[in-house]
Amino acid sequence: MLVFHLAVILFASKIAGDLSVRLGQPSVLGKLLIGIVLGPAVLGIITNQNILHQLSQIGVLLLMFIAGLETDVEELRQTAKPSTYVGIAGILVPLGLGYLTGLLMELSTLEAIFLGLLLSATSVSISVQALKELDRLKSREGMTILGAAVIDDVLVIIALAFVMSAAGGEVNLAALVGKKAAFFGLAILAGWKAVPWILKRFAPLRVSEAVISAALLICFFFSALAEYAGVAAIIGAYIAGVAISLTDYKHEVFEKVETIGYSVFVPVFFTTIGVAVNFTGLSRYLWVIVLLSVLAILTKLVGSAIGARLSGFGWRSSLGIGAAMVSRGEVALIIAAIGLERGLLAESLFPVIVLVVLVTTVVTPPMMKAFFKQ
């Protein structure tokens, strides 16, 4: 059955992506929507099997790894200021308005704060694909978006630790912050010293594709290390890509990993986002879904755009950056799962949040296309 599902996903995602481009939209939009059609919400051809989920996780890691390989480190360094502005402003606005909305929904103070944090999360894996298609990934806007995503992820997770501590969970805040600091320190050191050494040692091995295997090893190790430190695995994959981009093996790794990723794993990632949707029993929460979806889109769009504008971007570029930060993706789903486990998110609201996350993910590519359109 898995082989059949993979065949359907690969065929449908390529056709849907092509159709989306013909209609003037990024191909990723078609790939996301076809997942909903194939999944239990419509046709029920594809079920959200665990193994498909695992393959999709490899897909998102490879997508961010490729983004790292394409990153201009000097440009990334020069966009540190706007990235910080975008990251912080993109948290404050959804956090504040999300908290007030939670109170209006008669949630407790901690539950309302958690809702604000949930709306503050961002995941730029979808945005990366849209940026590639719009030829903006290596631009100043693209580097700002990637830098802001890292800042956003770290700050939201740290803030979440404070909330869990206040809720009575046994959270060692010093240890949690220390683990994150240690991860970035270790990742930078490893990227500087260990990554070039590993690639050089693998290159002479008398086996096929030794360098590519080494590159994937580095990608997955950095991702696992990030996850262990409480940072999103996609951040680890991105940093691994940046590290390899500074070596002589950049182009070889990029070409072959892009082929591996986009032939199988990345299409599975895009499609399974839609497959996860199930509308059963959600009709009574329709107004909540609409309210939170609008709130999630506008707060992130406006907050991040204000941050970009304050750092010197024009309004069109600022809104394009804000649009790229709208998608909540797997980062918000991870936070929602933590909230459900710790009693900070009601069980009845979890499927609502899943749908809201999907809405933010689907609207991101066309919004980016509209604002970044020349």
Short mmCIF file of C-alpha atoms in Angstrom, two decimals:
data_model
loop_
_atom_site.label_atom_id
_atom_site.label_comp_id
_atom_site.label_asym_id
_atom_site.label_seq_id
_atom_site.Cartn_x
_atom_site.Cartn_y
_atom_site.Cartn_z
CA MET A 1 0.00 0.00 0.00
CA LEU A 2 2.88 2.37 0.75
CA VAL A 3 4.27 1.95 -2.76
CA PHE A 4 0.83 2.70 -4.23
CA HIS A 5 0.47 5.80 -2.03
CA LEU A 6 3.89 7.04 -3.09
CA ALA A 7 3.02 6.56 -6.75
CA VAL A 8 -0.24 8.50 -6.33
CA ILE A 9 1.47 11.30 -4.40
CA LEU A 10 4.29 11.74 -6.91
CA PHE A 11 1.93 11.75 -9.89
CA ALA A 12 -0.70 14.00 -8.34
CA SER A 13 1.73 16.49 -6.79
CA LYS A 14 3.58 17.08 -10.06
CA ILE A 15 0.35 17.53 -12.05
CA ALA A 16 -1.18 19.79 -9.37
CA GLY A 17 2.03 21.82 -9.14
CA ASP A 18 2.10 22.34 -12.89
CA LEU A 19 -1.55 23.37 -12.93
CA SER A 20 -0.92 25.85 -10.12
CA VAL A 21 1.91 27.48 -12.09
CA ARG A 22 -0.29 27.67 -15.20
CA LEU A 23 -2.86 29.54 -13.07
CA GLY A 24 -0.23 32.05 -11.99
CA GLN A 25 0.49 30.67 -8.52
CA PRO A 26 3.57 28.97 -7.01
CA SER A 27 3.58 25.22 -7.62
CA VAL A 28 3.72 24.52 -3.88
CA LEU A 29 0.12 25.76 -3.54
CA GLY A 30 -1.14 23.06 -5.89
CA LYS A 31 0.89 20.43 -4.06
CA LEU A 32 -0.63 21.45 -0.73
CA LEU A 33 -4.19 21.49 -2.03
CA ILE A 34 -3.92 18.13 -3.80
CA GLY A 35 -3.08 16.61 -0.43
CA ILE A 36 -6.48 17.71 0.89
CA VAL A 37 -8.16 16.19 -2.17
CA LEU A 38 -6.33 12.88 -1.83
CA GLY A 39 -6.73 12.69 1.95
CA PRO A 40 -9.66 11.66 4.16
CA ALA A 41 -11.22 15.13 3.92
CA VAL A 42 -12.28 14.50 0.26
CA LEU A 43 -11.41 11.31 -1.66
CA GLY A 44 -9.77 9.27 1.07
CA ILE A 45 -7.25 7.70 -1.32
CA ILE A 46 -4.30 8.53 0.95
CA THR A 47 -4.46 7.95 4.68
CA ASN A 48 -2.13 9.66 7.10
CA GLN A 49 0.08 6.63 7.67
CA ASN A 50 2.92 6.92 10.12
CA ILE A 51 5.53 5.93 7.54
CA LEU A 52 4.33 8.66 5.17
CA HIS A 53 4.72 11.12 8.03
CA GLN A 54 8.29 9.94 8.59
CA LEU A 55 9.10 10.33 4.89
CA SER A 56 7.60 13.81 4.95
CA GLN A 57 9.88 14.74 7.87
CA ILE A 58 12.89 13.77 5.77
CA GLY A 59 11.41 15.92 3.01
CA VAL A 60 11.20 19.07 5.14
CA LEU A 61 14.72 18.52 6.48
CA LEU A 62 16.11 18.19 2.95
CA LEU A 63 14.17 21.28 1.88
CA MET A 64 15.74 23.38 4.64
CA PHE A 65 19.15 21.75 4.06
CA ILE A 66 18.98 22.83 0.41
CA ALA A 67 18.01 26.35 1.54
CA GLY A 68 21.13 26.39 3.70
CA LEU A 69 23.27 25.30 0.75
CA GLU A 70 21.92 28.23 -1.26
CA THR A 71 22.48 30.76 1.52
CA ASP A 72 24.95 33.60 1.05
CA VAL A 73 26.59 33.79 4.49
CA GLU A 74 27.78 37.35 4.02
CA GLU A 75 24.27 38.46 3.04
CA LEU A 76 22.89 36.56 6.04
CA ARG A 77 25.30 38.38 8.34
CA GLN A 78 24.34 41.74 6.86
CA THR A 79 20.64 41.06 7.48
CA ALA A 80 21.11 40.33 11.20
CA LYS A 81 19.44 43.62 12.18
CA PRO A 82 16.29 43.27 10.02
CA SER A 83 16.05 39.57 10.95
CA THR A 84 16.00 40.52 14.63
CA TYR A 85 13.39 43.23 14.07
CA VAL A 86 11.18 40.90 12.01
CA GLY A 87 11.57 38.00 14.44
CA ILE A 88 10.72 40.04 17.55
CA ALA A 89 7.90 42.12 16.04
CA GLY A 90 6.50 38.96 14.46
CA ILE A 91 6.19 37.48 17.96
CA LEU A 92 4.92 40.49 19.93
CA VAL A 93 1.88 41.28 17.76
CA PRO A 94 0.39 37.75 17.54
CA LEU A 95 1.31 37.07 21.18
CA GLY A 96 -0.51 40.16 22.43
CA LEU A 97 -3.61 39.86 20.25
CA GLY A 98 -3.69 36.09 20.66
CA TYR A 99 -3.70 36.53 24.44
CA LEU A 100 -6.58 39.03 24.29
CA THR A 101 -8.52 36.71 21.97
CA GLY A 102 -7.97 33.84 24.39
CA LEU A 103 -9.47 35.91 27.19
CA LEU A 104 -12.48 36.75 25.00
CA MET A 105 -12.88 32.99 24.41
CA GLU A 106 -13.00 32.63 28.21
CA LEU A 107 -9.73 30.73 28.44
CA SER A 108 -7.68 30.93 31.62
CA THR A 109 -4.77 33.39 31.75
CA LEU A 110 -2.16 30.70 31.08
CA GLU A 111 -4.25 29.13 28.31
CA ALA A 112 -4.66 32.56 26.69
CA ILE A 113 -0.90 33.19 26.87
CA PHE A 114 -0.29 29.76 25.36
CA LEU A 115 -2.68 30.57 22.49
CA GLY A 116 -0.70 33.76 21.88
CA LEU A 117 2.55 31.79 21.79
CA LEU A 118 1.01 29.25 19.45
CA LEU A 119 0.07 32.05 17.05
CA SER A 120 3.59 33.50 17.40
CA ALA A 121 5.30 30.39 16.02
CA THR A 122 6.45 30.29 12.42
CA SER A 123 7.81 27.72 10.00
CA VAL A 124 9.38 28.89 6.76
CA SER A 125 9.72 25.49 5.07
CA ILE A 126 6.80 26.33 2.74
CA SER A 127 8.08 29.89 2.32
CA VAL A 128 11.50 28.59 1.29
CA GLN A 129 9.95 26.72 -1.63
CA ALA A 130 7.93 29.79 -2.65
CA LEU A 131 11.06 31.96 -2.42
CA LYS A 132 12.94 29.52 -4.67
CA GLU A 133 10.17 29.63 -7.26
CA LEU A 134 10.05 33.44 -7.08
CA ASP A 135 13.87 33.58 -7.34
CA ARG A 136 14.04 35.48 -4.04
CA LEU A 137 15.75 32.94 -1.76
CA LYS A 138 19.19 34.54 -2.14
CA SER A 139 17.85 38.10 -1.97
CA ARG A 140 18.12 40.40 1.05
CA GLU A 141 14.46 39.68 1.78
CA GLY A 142 15.07 35.93 1.61
CA MET A 143 18.04 36.08 4.00
CA THR A 144 16.02 38.23 6.40
CA ILE A 145 13.20 35.69 6.42
CA LEU A 146 15.54 32.78 7.15
CA GLY A 147 17.32 34.65 9.93
CA ALA A 148 14.04 35.81 11.47
CA ALA A 149 12.72 32.24 11.47
CA VAL A 150 15.65 31.08 13.60
CA ILE A 151 15.15 33.94 16.06
CA ASP A 152 11.40 33.32 16.17
CA ASP A 153 11.82 29.61 16.90
CA VAL A 154 14.28 30.13 19.76
CA LEU A 155 12.34 32.94 21.46
CA VAL A 156 8.98 31.17 21.24
CA ILE A 157 10.35 27.92 22.67
CA ILE A 158 12.02 29.78 25.56
CA ALA A 159 8.79 31.69 26.26
CA LEU A 160 6.89 28.39 26.15
CA ALA A 161 9.22 27.01 28.83
CA PHE A 162 8.32 29.93 31.11
CA VAL A 163 4.61 29.28 30.57
CA MET A 164 4.99 25.56 31.31
CA SER A 165 6.94 26.44 34.44
CA ALA A 166 4.16 28.77 35.59
CA ALA A 167 1.63 26.02 34.85
CA GLY A 168 3.35 23.75 37.34
CA GLY A 169 5.48 21.72 34.98
CA GLU A 170 8.96 20.79 36.16
CA VAL A 171 10.96 22.92 33.76
CA ASN A 172 14.54 23.93 34.50
CA LEU A 173 14.67 27.24 32.66
CA ALA A 174 18.41 27.72 33.05
CA ALA A 175 19.09 24.25 31.68
CA LEU A 176 16.66 24.77 28.81
CA VAL A 177 18.23 28.07 27.73
CA GLY A 178 21.67 26.56 28.27
CA LYS A 179 20.89 23.62 25.96
CA LYS A 180 19.87 25.98 23.19
CA ALA A 181 22.95 28.17 23.63
CA ALA A 182 25.12 25.04 23.69
CA PHE A 183 23.49 23.78 20.49
CA PHE A 184 24.21 26.96 18.54
CA GLY A 185 27.74 27.14 19.92
CA LEU A 186 28.41 23.50 19.07
CA ALA A 187 26.76 23.82 15.65
CA ILE A 188 28.89 26.85 14.74
CA LEU A 189 32.07 25.15 15.94
CA ALA A 190 31.22 21.90 14.13
CA GLY A 191 30.31 23.79 10.97
CA TRP A 192 33.64 25.60 11.08
CA LYS A 193 35.95 22.71 11.95
CA ALA A 194 34.24 19.30 11.76
CA VAL A 195 32.13 19.61 8.59
CA PRO A 196 35.02 20.36 6.17
CA TRP A 197 37.12 17.64 7.85
CA ILE A 198 34.36 15.02 7.50
CA LEU A 199 33.76 15.82 3.83
CA LYS A 200 37.47 15.66 3.05
CA ARG A 201 37.78 12.29 4.77
CA PHE A 202 34.76 10.83 2.97
CA ALA A 203 35.70 12.14 -0.50
CA PRO A 204 38.51 9.60 -1.18
CA LEU A 205 36.48 6.56 -0.05
CA ARG A 206 36.14 3.95 -2.79
CA VAL A 207 32.37 3.75 -2.62
CA SER A 208 29.72 5.49 -4.70
CA GLU A 209 28.45 8.94 -3.65
CA ALA A 210 30.60 9.10 -0.50
CA VAL A 211 30.45 12.92 -0.33
CA ILE A 212 26.66 12.99 -0.65
CA SER A 213 26.33 10.36 2.07
CA ALA A 214 28.58 12.45 4.30
CA ALA A 215 26.50 15.56 3.59
CA LEU A 216 23.26 13.78 4.49
CA LEU A 217 24.92 12.37 7.61
CA ILE A 218 25.81 15.92 8.65
CA CYS A 219 22.29 17.16 7.85
CA PHE A 220 20.57 14.48 9.91
CA PHE A 221 23.04 14.75 12.80
CA PHE A 222 22.59 18.52 13.05
CA SER A 223 18.79 18.03 12.87
CA ALA A 224 18.82 15.42 15.64
CA LEU A 225 21.07 17.61 17.79
CA ALA A 226 18.73 20.58 17.31
CA GLU A 227 15.72 18.49 18.27
CA TYR A 228 17.50 17.24 21.39
CA ALA A 229 18.27 20.84 22.37
CA GLY A 230 14.63 21.83 21.98
CA VAL A 231 15.19 23.74 18.74
CA ALA A 232 13.21 22.77 15.63
CA ALA A 233 14.99 20.08 13.61
CA ILE A 234 14.62 22.20 10.47
CA ILE A 235 16.92 24.81 12.04
CA GLY A 236 19.60 22.16 12.47
CA ALA A 237 19.20 21.05 8.85
CA TYR A 238 19.45 24.67 7.68
CA ILE A 239 22.64 25.30 9.69
CA ALA A 240 24.15 22.09 8.26
CA GLY A 241 23.44 23.35 4.76
CA VAL A 242 25.04 26.71 5.53
CA ALA A 243 28.15 24.95 6.89
CA ILE A 244 28.54 22.85 3.74
CA SER A 245 27.92 25.91 1.54
CA LEU A 246 31.27 27.25 2.78
CA THR A 247 33.19 24.21 1.50
CA ASP A 248 34.42 23.20 -1.96
CA TYR A 249 31.76 20.48 -2.08
CA LYS A 250 28.82 22.91 -2.13
CA HIS A 251 27.81 22.54 -5.78
CA GLU A 252 28.18 18.75 -5.91
CA VAL A 253 26.11 18.32 -2.76
CA PHE A 254 23.47 20.84 -3.85
CA GLU A 255 22.86 19.27 -7.25
CA LYS A 256 22.53 15.71 -6.00
CA VAL A 257 20.62 16.42 -2.78
CA GLU A 258 18.17 18.59 -4.73
CA THR A 259 17.58 15.63 -7.07
CA ILE A 260 17.06 13.24 -4.14
CA GLY A 261 14.79 15.64 -2.27
CA TYR A 262 12.57 16.88 -5.07
CA SER A 263 12.14 13.51 -6.73
CA VAL A 264 10.54 11.80 -3.70
CA PHE A 265 10.76 13.29 -0.21
CA VAL A 266 9.77 16.94 -0.74
CA PRO A 267 6.59 16.11 -2.73
CA VAL A 268 5.59 13.70 0.06
CA PHE A 269 6.11 16.49 2.61
CA PHE A 270 3.92 18.98 0.76
CA THR A 271 1.16 16.47 0.06
CA THR A 272 0.95 14.93 3.54
CA ILE A 273 0.27 18.38 5.03
CA GLY A 274 -3.08 18.29 3.25
CA VAL A 275 -3.61 14.59 3.95
CA ALA A 276 -3.57 15.33 7.68
CA VAL A 277 -6.76 17.40 7.38
CA ASN A 278 -10.05 15.94 8.54
CA PHE A 279 -13.15 18.12 8.72
CA THR A 280 -15.23 15.64 10.73
CA GLY A 281 -16.92 17.27 13.72
CA LEU A 282 -15.43 20.71 13.09
CA SER A 283 -18.61 22.42 11.86
CA ARG A 284 -19.57 23.55 15.37
CA TYR A 285 -16.19 25.27 15.71
CA LEU A 286 -16.46 27.08 12.38
CA TRP A 287 -16.49 30.56 13.90
CA VAL A 288 -13.45 29.74 16.04
CA ILE A 289 -11.58 28.41 12.99
CA VAL A 290 -12.40 31.54 10.97
CA LEU A 291 -11.50 33.87 13.86
CA LEU A 292 -8.19 32.20 14.65
CA SER A 293 -7.26 31.84 10.97
CA VAL A 294 -7.81 35.54 10.27
CA LEU A 295 -6.00 36.44 13.49
CA ALA A 296 -3.08 34.13 12.69
CA ILE A 297 -2.66 35.55 9.18
CA LEU A 298 -3.06 39.25 9.98
CA THR A 299 -1.01 39.38 13.19
CA LYS A 300 2.01 37.66 11.69
CA LEU A 301 1.72 39.58 8.42
CA VAL A 302 1.40 42.97 10.12
CA GLY A 303 3.84 42.31 12.98
CA SER A 304 6.65 41.00 10.76
CA ALA A 305 6.01 43.69 8.13
CA ILE A 306 6.33 46.41 10.78
CA GLY A 307 9.61 44.89 11.92
CA ALA A 308 10.89 44.83 8.33
CA ARG A 309 9.75 48.40 7.71
CA LEU A 310 11.49 49.65 10.86
CA SER A 311 14.71 48.02 9.68
CA GLY A 312 14.69 49.88 6.38
CA PHE A 313 12.71 47.82 3.86
CA GLY A 314 10.07 49.43 1.63
CA TRP A 315 6.43 48.58 2.28
CA ARG A 316 6.08 46.06 -0.55
CA SER A 317 9.16 44.14 0.53
CA SER A 318 8.07 44.41 4.16
CA LEU A 319 4.67 42.90 3.38
CA GLY A 320 6.38 40.17 1.32
CA ILE A 321 8.56 39.32 4.33
CA GLY A 322 5.51 39.40 6.58
CA ALA A 323 3.66 37.04 4.23
CA ALA A 324 6.57 34.59 4.27
CA MET A 325 6.39 34.44 8.09
CA VAL A 326 2.65 33.61 8.14
CA SER A 327 2.95 29.83 7.75
CA ARG A 328 2.96 28.08 11.14
CA GLY A 329 3.71 24.60 9.78
CA GLU A 330 5.18 21.79 11.86
CA VAL A 331 6.59 24.15 14.52
CA ALA A 332 3.09 25.23 15.63
CA LEU A 333 1.88 21.62 15.55
CA ILE A 334 4.74 20.57 17.85
CA ILE A 335 3.89 23.39 20.26
CA ALA A 336 0.18 22.49 20.12
CA ALA A 337 1.02 18.87 20.98
CA ILE A 338 3.07 20.05 23.96
CA GLY A 339 0.19 22.27 25.10
CA LEU A 340 -2.26 19.38 24.79
CA GLU A 341 -0.01 17.17 26.89
CA ARG A 342 0.51 19.83 29.57
CA GLY A 343 -3.15 20.85 29.78
CA LEU A 344 -2.60 24.29 28.23
CA LEU A 345 -4.71 23.47 25.16
CA ALA A 346 -8.16 21.88 25.36
CA GLU A 347 -8.49 18.59 23.51
CA SER A 348 -11.48 19.95 21.57
CA LEU A 349 -9.34 22.83 20.26
CA PHE A 350 -6.48 20.68 18.98
CA PRO A 351 -8.11 19.75 15.62
CA VAL A 352 -9.13 23.40 15.28
CA ILE A 353 -5.49 24.47 15.62
CA VAL A 354 -4.44 21.84 13.07
CA LEU A 355 -6.87 23.33 10.55
CA VAL A 356 -5.77 26.89 11.34
CA VAL A 357 -2.15 25.84 10.76
CA LEU A 358 -3.16 24.39 7.39
CA VAL A 359 -4.96 27.62 6.44
CA THR A 360 -1.86 29.71 7.24
CA THR A 361 0.26 27.28 5.23
CA VAL A 362 -1.99 27.34 2.17
CA VAL A 363 -2.38 31.14 2.03
CA THR A 364 1.35 31.84 2.38
CA PRO A 365 2.53 31.09 -1.21
CA PRO A 366 -0.12 33.19 -3.03
CA MET A 367 0.38 36.06 -0.56
CA MET A 368 4.12 35.98 -1.19
CA LYS A 369 3.51 35.90 -4.95
CA ALA A 370 1.26 38.96 -4.68
CA PHE A 371 3.69 41.05 -2.62
CA PHE A 372 6.94 39.98 -4.28
CA LYS A 373 5.52 40.27 -7.79
CA GLN A 374 7.64 42.62 -9.85
#
